[in-house]
Structures are given as C-alpha cells and as structure tokens.
C-alpha cells in the first residue's frame, strides 16, 4: 500500500516501478543501438568541420557520449512508459533540451567544433526516425537477405549477404571519416570574411601618411609547392642526425634552441609538437618575423600584429599520436622530426585590441614575406590547404 501511494505521487518511482522485465529488456535493446547510432552520427558530422590543426580530444567525445546516453535514456523511458500527456512532454522536452544546450554552447569549443553542435541539433530528428522506422528497415533487410539466400537466412549465402552489407556500411563510414575537415577551410574563410566590425575604433588602423602599395598578384598555392622529398632532404642536411626525445630537447642536445612567443611572432599552445628548433631554423624564424614586422611598418600598420606558429619539432611520440588522431600527413619521415621545419597558419593572426588590420591584408603581407625568403634561397614552402598552414623547411 505504501509503495502504491508513493507510486501515485512520485513521477520518478512511477516510471521505474512500472517497468517489468519485458519492458526493461526492450528498453535496453533500444538504448544500446540508438546511443551508438546517435554518437556515430554526431561524430561523423562533427569531423567534417574539424581541421587537422585542431584535434578533438577523447574527453570531449566521452562528454558527448555521456550526454547522448543520459538524455536518450530519459527519452526512451518517457516515450515507452509514461502515459498521456507526460509522453508528449518527453517528445517535446528531449529535442528542446538538446537544441538549447547545443545552441547555447554547452561544449565551450572553437569554431572547428561547430559540426558537433549542428549534429546535436539534428539528433532528436535522427532519434525519432530510428524509433519510427528502425524496426521496419531491419525487417525489410532481413526479408531481402532471406530472398537472396534462397529462403534461408542462416546459411552460406545469407551470411555472405549480411557480411557484404556490413562491409559496405563500414567502408561508407570510413570514407566519411576520410573527409575530415572538408568544410574546415570554407568555415575559416567564412569567419575571416565576416568578422564583425561594428565596434571598430574610430581611429584608422594604419598611418595615413604611409602608402599601402598593392603587391603583385601571385598564385601562391601553386608557387608554394615544394614537395616533401625535397624538404626532407634539406631537413636531414640541416637538422639533427636522428629524431630526439623531449628530454633530449630540453637539455639542448645538438644545440637545440627553445622557441617561444615574442614581439615578432606568436607560438600557439603546442599539443602535438615541442617548441624547439636547430639554430639555423631559429635564426630563419626570427628573420621571417622581422621581415613581416618591417612589411607592416612600411605600409603604415601597427607592429603589434604577429603571425602564429602552430607546429615545430615533432618527436616520434608526437607523430604516433597525430597518426592515431587521423592526420594522414603525419608520416614517419616527417620533416618536423629534424628541427628544421615550422608550420605557420594563414587563417589566424595575433592582433592588438585596437588599430587592427584585416585578415586579408595580413595574409597578403605574410605570403609576400615568405615568398621573398623563398626567392632568396632560404627555405622550401608547401601551401597546405587541408591544414590551413604554410609548411616551411629551412634550406
């Protein structure tokens, strides 16, 4: 009697005490594949917006998986057990909560993770489609496989049909993952071109007494096309005799020099490389920074603008982690493991709070400066579209 009174007055106990063994088994049978499919859908859509210069950490994926598990559980319990009108509240509340959480940016992340937020907005629709049509599609598939197998599903032909279908699905998923970052460059370009300028300082961002001359047009992606073999030969000639560990870098073996942010350039927080270069490469980077600053000054722009270094020395451990994260360019014979190579992003710049130059102008000055250094025979350059960076090796 006591439990019945509590059952009538407490929604939580009502929901779970009303589940018998059959309903519990049905709930678990629905929850596991649905959460797996929703997580796969979210990760597939999310990876399309993630560039290779940004790596989705495992804790973030665990957070998304936990989020989907928690609210898919509440959704399935509500729609399977609750009575009207609570069931309708579950139908409305679950998508609404996901929508609000995704749009409000519960997962504080850079623009690279926009795909995950878009996927979370679409998750309720996908979940409803799975719930409505999942069983029917499976029945149709098994019926079709049985027909192809000659009336028996558990036989050689039936198993062959099901395994081939599974293989096609796996290859399709793998193909989508191989498209990682396909929207990343377009997203970065859109952000750069649509930066809000509503509260720009009233003062000009450059000295009006200095003329900002127009540099000649060059097809830099085609010009900066020095192949990896060429850069690798230069790296082996000018770099360390063999790949070093982080401990060897820190003690300055072979004269390795520490690279840090200064007034000439900024070094990003490095997660897949170490901030060390051979003396010749460090000198080249400093000269490149000074040349970039001189270009700014000669055109009347503030010297506080800096380009950003995104990758420096990669140890064997760094390369292994990059390969596991899906970066196909992280080869075992990477130029970065000799201390002669740097990556400089061309979609982001470090700018002062006021008197800021626009990104297209900074990009133009950076490309022109690197072009001059390359023409002087000081470096090889590869214009990386997918990583949105200039891959530079000292000569």
XYZ file of C-alpha atoms in Angstrom:
395
model
C 0.000 0.000 0.000
C 2.805 2.373 0.913
C 4.563 1.807 -2.399
C 1.335 2.328 -4.303
C 0.801 5.699 -2.628
C 4.348 6.720 -3.410
C 3.849 5.414 -6.935
C 0.894 7.689 -7.457
C 2.593 10.782 -6.048
C 6.170 10.415 -7.312
C 6.815 10.506 -11.021
C 10.313 9.084 -10.730
C 9.214 5.962 -8.880
C 6.171 5.658 -11.083
C 8.334 5.479 -14.176
C 10.762 2.842 -12.954
C 8.404 0.740 -10.806
C 6.095 0.337 -13.762
C 8.841 -1.356 -15.806
C 8.531 -5.130 -15.857
C 11.214 -7.483 -17.129
C 9.968 -7.450 -20.681
C 9.831 -3.653 -20.815
C 13.265 -3.395 -19.212
C 14.757 -5.741 -21.793
C 13.058 -3.762 -24.575
C 14.418 -0.522 -23.147
C 17.995 -1.844 -23.022
C 17.648 -3.337 -26.502
C 16.589 0.063 -27.822
C 19.053 2.156 -25.807
C 22.330 0.498 -26.811
C 21.983 0.626 -30.617
C 20.275 4.031 -30.563
C 23.017 5.672 -28.478
C 25.648 4.050 -30.687
C 23.991 5.287 -33.882
C 23.415 8.783 -32.485
C 27.025 9.051 -31.333
C 28.290 7.811 -34.709
C 26.060 10.327 -36.491
C 27.265 13.162 -34.229
C 30.933 12.259 -34.682
C 30.623 11.859 -38.453
C 29.004 15.271 -38.896
C 31.359 16.856 -36.378
C 34.547 15.600 -38.040
C 33.611 17.275 -41.332
C 34.247 20.660 -39.706
C 37.403 19.740 -37.784
C 40.662 20.752 -39.427
C 43.839 18.730 -38.994
C 45.383 21.576 -36.992
C 42.753 21.015 -34.297
C 42.329 17.596 -32.700
C 39.166 16.540 -30.904
C 40.254 15.233 -27.537
C 38.984 11.929 -26.159
C 37.416 13.616 -23.122
C 35.237 15.721 -25.436
C 33.956 12.628 -27.246
C 33.302 10.968 -23.867
C 31.351 14.052 -22.845
C 29.200 13.866 -25.971
C 28.678 10.119 -25.477
C 27.623 10.618 -21.843
C 25.300 13.451 -22.865
C 23.597 11.323 -25.528
C 23.315 8.289 -23.229
C 21.731 10.278 -20.408
C 19.088 12.039 -22.428
C 18.374 9.151 -24.790
C 17.628 7.078 -21.682
C 15.199 9.699 -20.415
C 13.642 9.954 -23.872
C 13.117 6.199 -24.306
C 11.773 5.706 -20.781
C 9.400 8.601 -21.255
C 8.084 7.536 -24.642
C 7.814 3.833 -23.734
C 6.385 4.009 -20.220
C 4.803 7.351 -19.472
C 1.119 7.940 -20.050
C -0.504 10.823 -21.860
C 0.224 13.789 -21.540
C 3.625 13.067 -19.977
C 4.657 11.133 -23.055
C 4.113 14.222 -25.191
C 6.201 16.245 -22.781
C 9.002 13.742 -23.273
C 8.661 14.055 -27.053
C 8.904 17.852 -26.764
C 11.327 18.192 -23.866
C 14.096 15.957 -25.205
C 14.564 17.729 -28.567
C 14.063 21.138 -26.949
C 16.715 20.490 -24.330
C 19.207 19.233 -26.917
C 18.507 22.260 -29.090
C 19.032 24.755 -26.277
C 22.165 23.022 -24.983
C 23.710 22.851 -28.456
C 22.896 26.422 -29.471
C 23.995 27.895 -26.156
C 27.357 26.185 -26.496
C 27.392 23.846 -23.526
C 30.536 22.399 -25.022
C 32.725 25.504 -24.999
C 34.763 24.982 -28.143
C 36.296 26.860 -31.099
C 34.620 27.160 -34.470
C 36.151 23.815 -35.517
C 33.580 22.032 -33.335
C 30.614 23.750 -34.955
C 29.810 20.439 -36.662
C 29.192 18.764 -33.302
C 26.743 21.490 -32.312
C 24.911 21.168 -35.641
C 24.739 17.392 -35.187
C 23.340 17.736 -31.649
C 20.580 19.973 -33.001
C 19.682 17.266 -35.530
C 19.963 14.375 -33.057
C 16.268 14.476 -31.952
C 15.136 14.124 -35.559
C 17.510 11.216 -36.144
C 16.417 9.561 -32.887
C 12.764 9.830 -33.886
C 13.474 8.405 -37.340
C 15.316 5.469 -35.755
C 12.436 4.869 -33.369
C 9.791 5.036 -36.068
C 11.489 3.237 -38.959
C 14.347 1.238 -37.398
C 12.416 -1.983 -36.863
C 10.744 -1.799 -40.263
C 14.061 -1.273 -42.049
C 15.639 -4.214 -40.247
C 12.693 -6.457 -41.127
C 12.901 -5.366 -44.766
C 16.651 -6.009 -44.824
C 16.327 -9.500 -43.327
C 13.467 -10.287 -45.717
C 15.595 -9.135 -48.666
C 18.643 -11.097 -47.449
C 16.496 -14.205 -46.966
C 15.142 -13.827 -50.505
C 18.657 -13.537 -51.955
C 19.811 -16.522 -49.894
C 17.076 -18.713 -51.333
C 14.689 -18.739 -48.376
C 17.184 -19.417 -45.587
C 18.977 -16.662 -43.737
C 21.340 -18.803 -41.642
C 23.316 -20.308 -44.476
C 26.379 -19.509 -46.518
C 24.556 -17.188 -48.932
C 22.673 -15.424 -46.141
C 25.803 -14.804 -44.104
C 27.586 -13.613 -47.249
C 24.808 -11.089 -47.976
C 24.801 -9.759 -44.408
C 28.602 -9.580 -44.178
C 28.881 -7.796 -47.534
C 26.237 -5.287 -46.432
C 28.096 -4.705 -43.175
C 31.328 -4.226 -45.135
C 29.676 -1.605 -47.364
C 28.456 0.269 -44.284
C 31.916 0.159 -42.679
C 33.565 1.411 -45.885
C 30.984 4.212 -46.156
C 31.658 5.322 -42.577
C 35.409 5.128 -43.145
C 35.004 7.170 -46.323
C 33.151 9.897 -44.460
C 35.853 9.970 -41.787
C 38.456 10.362 -44.529
C 36.670 13.593 -45.490
C 37.683 15.058 -42.118
C 37.908 18.827 -42.321
C 36.332 19.117 -45.793
C 34.252 22.083 -44.562
C 37.011 23.408 -42.300
C 38.730 25.674 -44.831
C 35.426 27.113 -46.072
C 34.330 27.685 -42.476
C 37.547 29.513 -41.625
C 37.275 31.629 -44.779
C 33.678 32.476 -43.920
C 34.677 33.523 -40.404
C 37.579 35.596 -41.696
C 35.461 37.332 -44.323
C 32.580 38.033 -41.958
C 34.391 39.304 -38.871
C 32.170 41.760 -37.054
C 33.427 45.314 -37.446
C 30.573 47.063 -35.665
C 32.789 48.325 -32.857
C 35.979 49.136 -34.679
C 37.982 52.055 -33.259
C 37.258 55.392 -34.837
C 40.961 55.993 -35.480
C 42.397 54.407 -38.635
C 44.252 51.113 -38.275
C 47.234 52.445 -40.160
C 49.291 55.575 -40.588
C 47.618 57.633 -43.335
C 50.968 59.246 -44.170
C 52.344 55.919 -45.383
C 51.182 54.489 -48.674
C 49.891 50.937 -48.659
C 51.102 49.835 -52.067
C 49.449 46.883 -53.755
C 51.647 43.825 -54.107
C 51.605 41.947 -57.422
C 49.121 39.097 -57.691
C 50.644 35.625 -57.433
C 49.091 32.185 -57.298
C 50.763 31.266 -54.006
C 49.162 27.792 -53.648
C 50.780 26.873 -56.972
C 54.091 28.637 -56.224
C 54.469 27.190 -52.730
C 54.531 23.598 -53.907
C 57.915 22.263 -52.750
C 57.431 18.529 -52.354
C 58.019 16.608 -49.142
C 61.010 14.699 -50.595
C 62.768 17.981 -51.338
C 62.033 19.347 -47.874
C 63.018 16.068 -46.228
C 66.439 16.157 -47.913
C 67.011 19.709 -46.649
C 65.803 18.729 -43.168
C 68.259 15.836 -42.970
C 71.087 18.057 -44.187
C 70.460 20.957 -41.802
C 68.774 19.230 -38.870
C 69.575 16.768 -36.117
C 71.252 13.488 -37.137
C 68.373 11.480 -35.674
C 64.976 12.170 -34.054
C 65.223 13.353 -30.456
C 63.052 12.836 -27.401
C 61.515 15.631 -25.342
C 64.116 15.069 -22.606
C 66.952 15.475 -25.130
C 65.343 18.622 -26.485
C 65.069 20.156 -23.037
C 68.791 19.696 -22.320
C 69.679 21.356 -25.638
C 71.237 18.369 -27.391
C 72.828 19.320 -30.755
C 72.339 22.977 -29.861
C 68.510 22.843 -29.990
C 67.014 26.230 -29.128
C 63.733 26.917 -27.382
C 61.084 28.802 -29.380
C 58.571 30.982 -27.568
C 56.233 33.857 -28.301
C 57.866 37.258 -28.635
C 57.214 40.617 -30.268
C 57.930 39.147 -33.721
C 55.603 36.125 -33.733
C 53.317 34.073 -31.502
C 53.654 30.345 -30.756
C 50.358 28.520 -30.252
C 49.946 26.185 -27.252
C 51.545 23.061 -28.751
C 49.824 19.721 -28.094
C 51.430 17.630 -30.842
C 54.897 19.160 -31.085
C 57.645 20.679 -28.916
C 58.905 24.306 -29.220
C 62.499 23.587 -30.279
C 64.479 24.269 -33.461
C 68.057 23.933 -34.639
C 69.965 27.275 -34.527
C 69.711 27.796 -38.297
C 65.934 27.325 -38.281
C 65.535 29.529 -35.177
C 67.518 32.286 -36.898
C 65.365 31.912 -40.016
C 62.154 32.190 -37.966
C 63.416 35.352 -36.245
C 64.389 36.871 -39.601
C 60.978 35.978 -41.027
C 59.309 37.684 -38.066
C 61.430 40.809 -38.510
C 60.687 40.915 -42.236
C 56.970 40.601 -41.528
C 57.191 43.429 -38.992
C 59.074 45.604 -41.485
C 56.365 44.959 -44.086
C 53.747 46.081 -41.574
C 55.694 49.233 -40.715
C 56.442 50.167 -44.331
C 52.726 50.061 -45.108
C 51.760 52.010 -42.023
C 50.287 49.161 -39.941
C 50.752 48.524 -36.245
C 53.808 46.390 -35.409
C 51.836 44.521 -32.745
C 50.389 42.228 -35.396
C 52.065 38.805 -35.376
C 51.783 35.601 -37.383
C 51.152 32.365 -35.444
C 53.374 29.266 -35.389
C 51.228 26.142 -34.945
C 53.764 23.291 -35.103
C 57.518 22.981 -34.540
C 59.523 19.876 -33.510
C 57.694 16.547 -33.534
C 59.136 13.618 -31.646
C 58.287 10.028 -32.553
C 55.667 10.064 -29.820
C 54.064 13.219 -31.286
C 53.940 11.627 -34.741
C 52.318 8.439 -33.403
C 49.638 10.462 -31.616
C 48.977 12.508 -34.733
C 48.605 9.368 -36.846
C 46.184 7.883 -34.314
C 44.130 11.088 -34.445
C 43.684 10.673 -38.208
C 46.246 13.164 -39.564
C 47.337 11.468 -42.781
C 50.167 13.984 -43.277
C 51.898 12.903 -40.054
C 54.246 10.494 -41.851
C 57.031 8.565 -40.171
C 59.528 10.517 -42.310
C 58.230 13.909 -41.192
C 60.479 16.936 -41.693
C 59.364 18.139 -38.268
C 61.481 15.476 -36.518
C 64.753 17.145 -37.562
C 64.147 20.587 -36.019
C 64.230 22.479 -39.323
C 60.526 22.802 -40.094
C 57.706 25.024 -38.850
C 54.014 25.368 -39.659
C 52.509 28.882 -39.796
C 48.749 29.226 -40.044
C 47.420 31.589 -42.688
C 43.831 31.837 -41.384
C 44.594 33.336 -37.951
C 46.766 36.222 -36.785
C 47.509 37.711 -33.392
C 46.215 41.278 -33.452
C 46.134 44.151 -30.961
C 42.900 45.257 -29.324
C 42.778 48.391 -31.460
C 44.114 49.600 -34.818
C 43.733 46.107 -36.222
C 44.496 45.303 -39.834
C 42.062 42.987 -41.606
C 42.982 39.348 -42.157
C 43.210 39.504 -45.985
C 45.820 42.268 -45.695
C 47.823 40.332 -43.086
C 47.612 37.210 -45.246
C 48.891 39.167 -48.230
C 51.852 40.507 -46.238
C 52.682 37.063 -44.801
C 52.640 35.358 -48.207
C 54.731 38.130 -49.734
C 57.283 37.896 -46.908
C 57.561 34.106 -47.178
C 57.828 34.433 -50.961
C 60.795 36.826 -50.610
C 62.552 34.454 -48.193
C 61.976 31.545 -50.563
C 63.263 33.512 -53.538
C 66.381 34.332 -51.506
C 67.020 30.583 -51.258
C 66.488 30.366 -47.510
C 63.558 27.935 -47.336
C 61.215 25.496 -49.040
C 57.475 26.095 -48.687
C 54.388 23.908 -49.102
C 50.948 25.546 -49.103
C 48.826 23.106 -47.062
C 45.155 23.536 -47.904
C 43.732 20.956 -45.532
C 45.805 22.074 -42.533
C 45.395 25.773 -43.458
C 49.093 26.449 -42.907
C 52.422 27.101 -44.612
C 54.776 24.141 -44.171
C 58.249 25.730 -44.198
C 61.654 23.986 -44.061
C 64.901 25.937 -43.790
C 67.499 25.372 -46.525
